[in-house]
CSV table of C-alpha atoms in Angstrom, one decimal:
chain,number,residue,atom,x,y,z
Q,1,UNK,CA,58.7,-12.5,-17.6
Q,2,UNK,CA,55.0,-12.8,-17.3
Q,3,UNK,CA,52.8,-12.9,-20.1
Q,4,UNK,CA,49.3,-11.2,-20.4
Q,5,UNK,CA,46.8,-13.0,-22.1
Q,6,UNK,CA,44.6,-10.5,-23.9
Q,7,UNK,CA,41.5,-12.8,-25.1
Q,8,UNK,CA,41.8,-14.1,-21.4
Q,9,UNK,CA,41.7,-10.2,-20.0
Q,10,UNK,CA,38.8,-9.3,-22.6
Q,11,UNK,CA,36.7,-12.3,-21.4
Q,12,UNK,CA,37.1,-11.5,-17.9
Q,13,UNK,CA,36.0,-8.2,-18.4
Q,14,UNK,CA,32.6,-9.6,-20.7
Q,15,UNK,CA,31.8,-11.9,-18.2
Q,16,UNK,CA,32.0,-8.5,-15.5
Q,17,UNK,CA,29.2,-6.6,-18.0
Q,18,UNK,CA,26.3,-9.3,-17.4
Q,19,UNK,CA,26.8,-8.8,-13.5
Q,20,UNK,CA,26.7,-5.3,-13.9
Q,21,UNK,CA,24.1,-5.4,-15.8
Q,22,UNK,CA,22.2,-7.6,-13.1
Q,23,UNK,CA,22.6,-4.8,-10.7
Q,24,UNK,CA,21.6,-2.0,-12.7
Q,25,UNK,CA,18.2,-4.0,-12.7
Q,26,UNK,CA,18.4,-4.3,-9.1
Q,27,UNK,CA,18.1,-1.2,-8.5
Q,28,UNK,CA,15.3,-0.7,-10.5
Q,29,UNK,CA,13.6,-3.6,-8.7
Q,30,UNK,CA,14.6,-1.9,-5.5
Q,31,UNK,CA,13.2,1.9,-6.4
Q,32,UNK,CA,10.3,0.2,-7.1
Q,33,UNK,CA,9.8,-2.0,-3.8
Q,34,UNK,CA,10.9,1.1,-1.9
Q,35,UNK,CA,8.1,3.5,-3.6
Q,36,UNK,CA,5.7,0.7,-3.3
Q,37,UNK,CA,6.5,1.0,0.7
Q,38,UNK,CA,5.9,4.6,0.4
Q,39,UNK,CA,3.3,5.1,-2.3
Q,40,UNK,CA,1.1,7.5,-0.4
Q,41,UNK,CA,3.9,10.2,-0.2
Q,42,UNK,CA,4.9,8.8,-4.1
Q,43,UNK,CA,1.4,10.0,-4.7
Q,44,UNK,CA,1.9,13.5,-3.5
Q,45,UNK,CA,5.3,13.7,-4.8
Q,46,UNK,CA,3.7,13.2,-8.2
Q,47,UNK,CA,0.5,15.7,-7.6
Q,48,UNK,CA,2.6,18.5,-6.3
Q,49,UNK,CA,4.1,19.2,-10.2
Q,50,UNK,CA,0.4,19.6,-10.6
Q,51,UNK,CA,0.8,17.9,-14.0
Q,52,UNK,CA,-1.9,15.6,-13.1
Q,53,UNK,CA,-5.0,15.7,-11.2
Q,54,UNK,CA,-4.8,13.9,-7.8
Q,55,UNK,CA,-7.0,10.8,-9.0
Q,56,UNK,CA,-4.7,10.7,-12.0
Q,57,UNK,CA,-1.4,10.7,-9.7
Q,58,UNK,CA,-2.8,7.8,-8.1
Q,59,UNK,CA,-2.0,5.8,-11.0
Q,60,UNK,CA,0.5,7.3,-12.5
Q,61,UNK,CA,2.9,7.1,-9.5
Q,62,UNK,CA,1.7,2.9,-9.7
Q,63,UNK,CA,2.8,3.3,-13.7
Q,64,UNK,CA,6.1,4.6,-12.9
Q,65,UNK,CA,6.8,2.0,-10.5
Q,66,UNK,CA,5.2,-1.0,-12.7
Q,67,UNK,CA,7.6,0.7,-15.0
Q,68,UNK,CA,10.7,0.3,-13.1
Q,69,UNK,CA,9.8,-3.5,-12.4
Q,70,UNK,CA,9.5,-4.3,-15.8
Q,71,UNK,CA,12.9,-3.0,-16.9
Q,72,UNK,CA,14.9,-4.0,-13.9
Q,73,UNK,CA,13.1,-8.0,-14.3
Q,74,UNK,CA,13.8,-7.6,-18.3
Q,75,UNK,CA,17.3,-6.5,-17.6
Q,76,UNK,CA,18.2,-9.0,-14.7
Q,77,UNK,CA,16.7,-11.9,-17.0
Q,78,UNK,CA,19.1,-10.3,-19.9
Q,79,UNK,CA,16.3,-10.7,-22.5
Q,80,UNK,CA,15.1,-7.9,-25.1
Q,81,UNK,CA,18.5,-6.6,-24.0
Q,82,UNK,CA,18.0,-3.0,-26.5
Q,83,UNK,CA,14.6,-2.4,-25.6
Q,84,UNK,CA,15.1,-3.3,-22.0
Q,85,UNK,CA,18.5,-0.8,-22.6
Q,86,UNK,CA,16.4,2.2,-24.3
Q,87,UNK,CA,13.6,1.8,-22.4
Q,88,UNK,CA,16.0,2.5,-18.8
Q,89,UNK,CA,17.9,4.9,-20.4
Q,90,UNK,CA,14.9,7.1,-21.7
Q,91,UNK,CA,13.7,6.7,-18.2
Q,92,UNK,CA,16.4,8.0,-16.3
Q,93,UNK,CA,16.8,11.0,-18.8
Q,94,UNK,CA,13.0,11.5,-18.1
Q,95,UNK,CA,13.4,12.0,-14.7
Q,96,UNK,CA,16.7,13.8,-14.9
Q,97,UNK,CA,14.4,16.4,-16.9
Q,98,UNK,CA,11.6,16.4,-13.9
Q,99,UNK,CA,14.7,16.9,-11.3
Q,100,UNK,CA,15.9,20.1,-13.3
Q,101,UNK,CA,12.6,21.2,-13.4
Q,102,UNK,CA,12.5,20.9,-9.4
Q,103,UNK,CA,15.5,23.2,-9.6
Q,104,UNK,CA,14.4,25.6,-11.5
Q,105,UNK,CA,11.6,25.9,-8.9
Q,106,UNK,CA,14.0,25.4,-5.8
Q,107,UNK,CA,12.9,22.5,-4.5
Q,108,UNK,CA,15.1,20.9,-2.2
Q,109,UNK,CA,12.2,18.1,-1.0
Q,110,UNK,CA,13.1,14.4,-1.3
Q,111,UNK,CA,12.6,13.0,-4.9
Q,112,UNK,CA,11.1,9.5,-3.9
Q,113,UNK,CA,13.6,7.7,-6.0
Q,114,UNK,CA,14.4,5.2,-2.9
Q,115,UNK,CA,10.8,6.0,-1.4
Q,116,UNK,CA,11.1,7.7,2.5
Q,117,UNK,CA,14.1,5.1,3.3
Q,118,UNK,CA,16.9,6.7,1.4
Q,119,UNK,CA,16.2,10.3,0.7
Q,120,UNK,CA,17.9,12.3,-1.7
Q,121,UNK,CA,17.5,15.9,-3.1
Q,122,UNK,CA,17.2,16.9,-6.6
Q,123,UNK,CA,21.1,17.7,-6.7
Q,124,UNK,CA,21.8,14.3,-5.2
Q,125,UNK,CA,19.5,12.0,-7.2
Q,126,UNK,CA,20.9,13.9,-10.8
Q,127,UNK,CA,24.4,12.6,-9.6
Q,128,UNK,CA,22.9,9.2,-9.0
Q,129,UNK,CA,21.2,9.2,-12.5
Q,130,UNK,CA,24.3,10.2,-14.4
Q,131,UNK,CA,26.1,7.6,-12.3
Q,132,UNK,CA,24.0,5.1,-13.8
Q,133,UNK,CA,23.8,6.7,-17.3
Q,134,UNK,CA,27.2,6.1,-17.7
Q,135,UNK,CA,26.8,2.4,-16.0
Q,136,UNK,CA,24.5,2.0,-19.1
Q,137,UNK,CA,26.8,2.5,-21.7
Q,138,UNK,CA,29.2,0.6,-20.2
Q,139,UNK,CA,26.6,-2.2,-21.0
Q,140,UNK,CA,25.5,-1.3,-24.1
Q,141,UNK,CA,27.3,-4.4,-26.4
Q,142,UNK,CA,26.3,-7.3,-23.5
Q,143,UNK,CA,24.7,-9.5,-25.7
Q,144,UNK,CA,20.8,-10.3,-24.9
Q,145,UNK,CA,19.4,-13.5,-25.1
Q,146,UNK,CA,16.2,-14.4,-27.1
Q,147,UNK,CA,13.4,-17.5,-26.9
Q,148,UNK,CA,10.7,-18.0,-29.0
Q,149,UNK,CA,7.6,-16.4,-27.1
Q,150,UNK,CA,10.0,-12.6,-25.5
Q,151,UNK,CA,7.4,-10.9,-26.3
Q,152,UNK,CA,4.3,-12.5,-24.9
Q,153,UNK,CA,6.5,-12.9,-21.5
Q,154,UNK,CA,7.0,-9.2,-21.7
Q,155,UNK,CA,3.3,-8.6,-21.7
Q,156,UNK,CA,2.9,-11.4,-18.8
Q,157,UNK,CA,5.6,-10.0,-16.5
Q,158,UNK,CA,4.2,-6.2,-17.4
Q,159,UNK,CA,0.7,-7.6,-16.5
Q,160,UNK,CA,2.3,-9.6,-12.9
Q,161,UNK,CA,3.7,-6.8,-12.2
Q,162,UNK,CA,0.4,-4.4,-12.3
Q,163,UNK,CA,-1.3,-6.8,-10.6
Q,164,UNK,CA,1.2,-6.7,-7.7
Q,165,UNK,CA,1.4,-3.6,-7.7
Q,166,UNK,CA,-2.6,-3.0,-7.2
Q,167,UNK,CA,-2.9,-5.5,-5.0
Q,168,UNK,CA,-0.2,-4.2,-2.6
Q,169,UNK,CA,-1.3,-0.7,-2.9
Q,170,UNK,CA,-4.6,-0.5,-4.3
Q,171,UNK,CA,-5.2,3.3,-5.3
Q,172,UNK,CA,-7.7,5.6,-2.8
Q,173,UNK,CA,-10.4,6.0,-5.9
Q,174,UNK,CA,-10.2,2.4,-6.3
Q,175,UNK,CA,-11.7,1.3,-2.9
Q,176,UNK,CA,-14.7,1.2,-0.9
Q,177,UNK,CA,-13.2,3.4,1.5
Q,178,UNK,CA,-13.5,6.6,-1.0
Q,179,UNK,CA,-17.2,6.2,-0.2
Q,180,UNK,CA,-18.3,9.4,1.6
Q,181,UNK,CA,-18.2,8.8,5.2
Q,182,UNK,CA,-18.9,10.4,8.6
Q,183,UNK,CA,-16.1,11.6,11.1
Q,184,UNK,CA,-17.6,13.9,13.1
Q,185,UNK,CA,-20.3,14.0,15.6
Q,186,UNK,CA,-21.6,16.5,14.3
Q,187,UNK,CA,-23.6,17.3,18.0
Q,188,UNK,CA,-20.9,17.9,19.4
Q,189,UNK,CA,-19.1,20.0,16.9
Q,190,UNK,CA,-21.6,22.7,16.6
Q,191,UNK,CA,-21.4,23.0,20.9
Q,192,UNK,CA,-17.7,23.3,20.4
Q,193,UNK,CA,-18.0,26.0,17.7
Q,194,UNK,CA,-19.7,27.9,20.4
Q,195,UNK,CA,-16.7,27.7,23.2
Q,196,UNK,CA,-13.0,28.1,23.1
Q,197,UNK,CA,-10.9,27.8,21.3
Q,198,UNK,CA,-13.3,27.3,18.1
Q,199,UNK,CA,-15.2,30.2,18.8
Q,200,UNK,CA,-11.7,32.7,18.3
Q,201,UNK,CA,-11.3,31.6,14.8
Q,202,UNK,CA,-14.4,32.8,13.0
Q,203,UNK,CA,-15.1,29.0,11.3
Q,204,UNK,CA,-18.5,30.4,11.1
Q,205,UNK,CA,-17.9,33.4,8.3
Q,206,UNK,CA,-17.8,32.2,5.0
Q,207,UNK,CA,-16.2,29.0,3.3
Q,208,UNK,CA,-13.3,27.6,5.0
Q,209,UNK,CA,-11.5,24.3,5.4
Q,210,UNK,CA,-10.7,23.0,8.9
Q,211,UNK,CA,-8.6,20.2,9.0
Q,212,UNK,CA,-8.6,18.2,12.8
Q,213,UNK,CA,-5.2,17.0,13.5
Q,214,UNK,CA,-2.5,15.3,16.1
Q,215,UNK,CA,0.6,16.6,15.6
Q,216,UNK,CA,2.0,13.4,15.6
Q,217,UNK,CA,0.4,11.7,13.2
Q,218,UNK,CA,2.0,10.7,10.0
Q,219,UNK,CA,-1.7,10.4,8.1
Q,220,UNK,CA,-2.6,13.6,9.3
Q,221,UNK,CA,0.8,15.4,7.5
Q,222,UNK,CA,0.5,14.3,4.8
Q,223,UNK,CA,-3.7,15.3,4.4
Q,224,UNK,CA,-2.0,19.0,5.4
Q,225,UNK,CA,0.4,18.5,2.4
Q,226,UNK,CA,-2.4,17.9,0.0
Q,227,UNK,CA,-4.1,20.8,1.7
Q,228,UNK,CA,-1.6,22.7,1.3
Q,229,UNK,CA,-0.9,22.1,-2.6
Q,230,UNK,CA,-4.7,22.2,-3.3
Q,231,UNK,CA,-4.7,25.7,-1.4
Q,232,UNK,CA,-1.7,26.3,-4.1
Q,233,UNK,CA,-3.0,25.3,-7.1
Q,234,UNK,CA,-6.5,26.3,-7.0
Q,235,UNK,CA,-5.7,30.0,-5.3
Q,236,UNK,CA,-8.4,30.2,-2.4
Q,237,UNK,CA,-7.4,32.5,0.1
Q,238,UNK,CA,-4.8,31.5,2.8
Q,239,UNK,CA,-7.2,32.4,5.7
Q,240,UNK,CA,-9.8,30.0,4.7
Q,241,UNK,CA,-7.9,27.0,5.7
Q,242,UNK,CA,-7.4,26.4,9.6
Q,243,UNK,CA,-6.0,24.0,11.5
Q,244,UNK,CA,-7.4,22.4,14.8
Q,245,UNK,CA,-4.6,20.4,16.9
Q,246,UNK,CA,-4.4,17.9,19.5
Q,247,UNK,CA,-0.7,18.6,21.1
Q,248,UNK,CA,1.4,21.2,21.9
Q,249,UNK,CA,3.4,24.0,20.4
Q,250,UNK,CA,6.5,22.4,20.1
Q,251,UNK,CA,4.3,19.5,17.9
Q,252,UNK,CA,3.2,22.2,15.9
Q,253,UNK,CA,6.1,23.6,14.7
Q,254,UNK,CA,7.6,19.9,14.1
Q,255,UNK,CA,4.2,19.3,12.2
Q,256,UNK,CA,4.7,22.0,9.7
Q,257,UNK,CA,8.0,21.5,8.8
Q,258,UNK,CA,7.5,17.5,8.3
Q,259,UNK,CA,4.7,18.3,6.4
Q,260,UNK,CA,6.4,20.8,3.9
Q,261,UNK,CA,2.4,22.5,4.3
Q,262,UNK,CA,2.1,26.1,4.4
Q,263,UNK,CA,1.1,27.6,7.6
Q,264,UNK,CA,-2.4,28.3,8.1
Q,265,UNK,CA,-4.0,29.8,11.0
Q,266,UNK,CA,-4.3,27.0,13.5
Q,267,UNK,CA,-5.6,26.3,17.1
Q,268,UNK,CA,-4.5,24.2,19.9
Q,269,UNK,CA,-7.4,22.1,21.1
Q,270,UNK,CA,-6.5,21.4,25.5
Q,271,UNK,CA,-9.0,19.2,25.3
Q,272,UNK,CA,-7.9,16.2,23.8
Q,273,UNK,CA,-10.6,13.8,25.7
Q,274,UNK,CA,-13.2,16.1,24.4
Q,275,UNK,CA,-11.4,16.9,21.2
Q,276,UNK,CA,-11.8,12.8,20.1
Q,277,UNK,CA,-15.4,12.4,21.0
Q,278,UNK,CA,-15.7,15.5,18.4
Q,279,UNK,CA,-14.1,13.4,15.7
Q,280,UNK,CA,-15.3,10.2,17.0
Q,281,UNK,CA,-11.4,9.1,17.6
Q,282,UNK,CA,-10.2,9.4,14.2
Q,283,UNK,CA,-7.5,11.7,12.5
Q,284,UNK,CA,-7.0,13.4,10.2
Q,285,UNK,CA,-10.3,14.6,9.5
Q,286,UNK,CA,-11.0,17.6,7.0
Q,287,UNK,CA,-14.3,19.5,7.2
Q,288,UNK,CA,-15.7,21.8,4.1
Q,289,UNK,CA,-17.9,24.3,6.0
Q,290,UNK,CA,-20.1,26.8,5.1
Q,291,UNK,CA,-21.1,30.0,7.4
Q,292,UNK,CA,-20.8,27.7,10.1
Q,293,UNK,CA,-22.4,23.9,8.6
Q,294,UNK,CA,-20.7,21.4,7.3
Q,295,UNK,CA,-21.1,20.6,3.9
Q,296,UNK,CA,-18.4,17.6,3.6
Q,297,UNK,CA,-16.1,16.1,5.7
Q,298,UNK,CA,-13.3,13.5,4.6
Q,299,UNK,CA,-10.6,11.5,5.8
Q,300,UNK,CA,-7.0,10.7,4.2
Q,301,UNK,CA,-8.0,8.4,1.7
Q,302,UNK,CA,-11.5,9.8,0.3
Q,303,UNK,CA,-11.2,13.6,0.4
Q,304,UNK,CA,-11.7,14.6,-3.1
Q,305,UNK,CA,-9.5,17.7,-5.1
Q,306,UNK,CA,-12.7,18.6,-7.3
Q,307,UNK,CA,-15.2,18.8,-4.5
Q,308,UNK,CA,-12.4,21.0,-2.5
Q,309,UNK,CA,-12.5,23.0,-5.8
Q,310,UNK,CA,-16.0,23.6,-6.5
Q,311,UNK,CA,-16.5,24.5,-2.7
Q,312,UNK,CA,-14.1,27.1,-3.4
Q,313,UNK,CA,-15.3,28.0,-7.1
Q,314,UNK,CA,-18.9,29.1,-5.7
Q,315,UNK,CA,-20.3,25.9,-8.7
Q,316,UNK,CA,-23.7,25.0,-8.0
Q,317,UNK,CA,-21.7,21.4,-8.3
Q,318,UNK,CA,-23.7,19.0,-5.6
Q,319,UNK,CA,-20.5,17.9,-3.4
């Protein structure tokens, strides 16, 4: 006859809840690494609710993931265990809330939990969260530890970790490169708006947007998706925004759907030679005109949602 010992059992299975507990702040650590690799699409991920601005989802999307760092370091180092506890919980019911929300508007885009690496859809990523819900109550009753100064190191790990964080991925309205600059030659441009294939799409009647692209440029889909939502949000007509492309149809179509952007009128551009001495080499470039000049032009990191707006508003705004 073998006999169990209980207190030996129980102990076994306390010593199991610190590990686990390790982990669950591993994967915080790790959502947080992985949306740090993939902040720019973070970004947009968090401006395409439209609950902030696009300047103000610059650092929210860092605040969420300074977030997650402090929580997964205070629950691998098992101190301030309750707050550290509440604090993850809360968080995961928060964005359980936003993923319902996505439902109820039928997205099926990737959530960003994991960043681009591993992708999961709002179904998927409310499995994952109740997953680790109930992982959380499993460790409610660990025991935290305490030391005299928990508090200051909380501030001093919350401020490491914005200072990582901004160091690593600096927002776009934070840097010199959301200076105004120039992309175009702007020679050249006005010759081409006289011959095919800009002369067939009228970018000389009214406002429009025109945003130069290779259709196999990672930069450039993701200026089309902030195009795209702006176009959304703000309500200016669908035919104002045009697309002129550097590769062929079947990059087209692949564009569009990688880019989750609406699609706008658009032109294939033969040229390519000629096509980069228009835009001096560089993509994406978007180009604000008006009856035919162009009032602003902008790369991926400085084009800015309230100029696009006032452009569109008729303000007397100076953009």
């Amino acid at each position: 006859m073998v006999r169990i010992d209980q207190n030996t059992n129980s102990t076994h299975k306390s010593n199991r809840l610190p590990i686990l507990k390790i982990i669950l702040g591993l994967v915080f650590v790790v959502s947080a690494v992985l949306k740090i690799a993939d902040m720019d699409k973070f970004e947009i991920y968090v401006f395409s609710y439209h609950f902030f601005s696009l300047n103000a989802s610059f650092l929210v999307a860092r605040a969420v993931i300074i977030l997650e760092l402090v929580l997964g370091v205070g629950l691998m180092s098992n101190c301030l265990h309750k707050l550290m506890w509440w604090g993850s919980v809360l968080m995961l019911l928060g964005y359980t809330g936003l993923l319902v929300y996505a439902l109820a508007l039928g997205r099926t885009d990737n959530c960003h939990c994991f960043g681009d690496i591993l992708q999961f859809n709002p179904w998927q990523s409310i499995i994952k969260n109740v997953v680790l819900l109930v992982l959380f109550v499993l460790v409610y009753r660990v025991s935290g530890c305490r030391f005299k100064h928990d508090l200051l190191a909380l501030l001093g790990t919350a401020l490491a970790c914005g200072i990582v964080v901004f160091t690593l991925s600096p927002p776009d309205n934070f840097t010199s490169s959301y200076r105004p600059s120039y992309y175009l030659n702007h020679g050249l441009f006005k010759e081409a708006l006289q011959q095919p294939p800009l002369d067939t799409i009228h970018l000389k009647d009214g406002k429009k947007v025109v945003g130069i692209f290779s259709t196999g440029c990672e930069y450039c889909m993701m200026t089309a998706r902030k195009l795209s939502l702006m176009q959304q949000f703000y309500g200016f007509p669908e035919e104002d925004v045009l697309y002129v492309f550097m590769g062929s149809e079947e990059g087209v179509d692949r564009f569009f759907q990688e880019s989750e952007s609406t699609i706008y009128p658009y032109t294939i551009y033969e040229d390519a030679v000629s096509l980069l001495k228009i835009n001096n080499g560089m993509f994406p470039v978007v180009v604000l005109m008006d009856n035919g000049e162009v009032v602003k032009e902008y790369g991926f990191r400085n084009m800015r949602e309230e100029e696009v707006k006032a452009f569109f508003e008729n303000t007397n705004e100076p953009l």
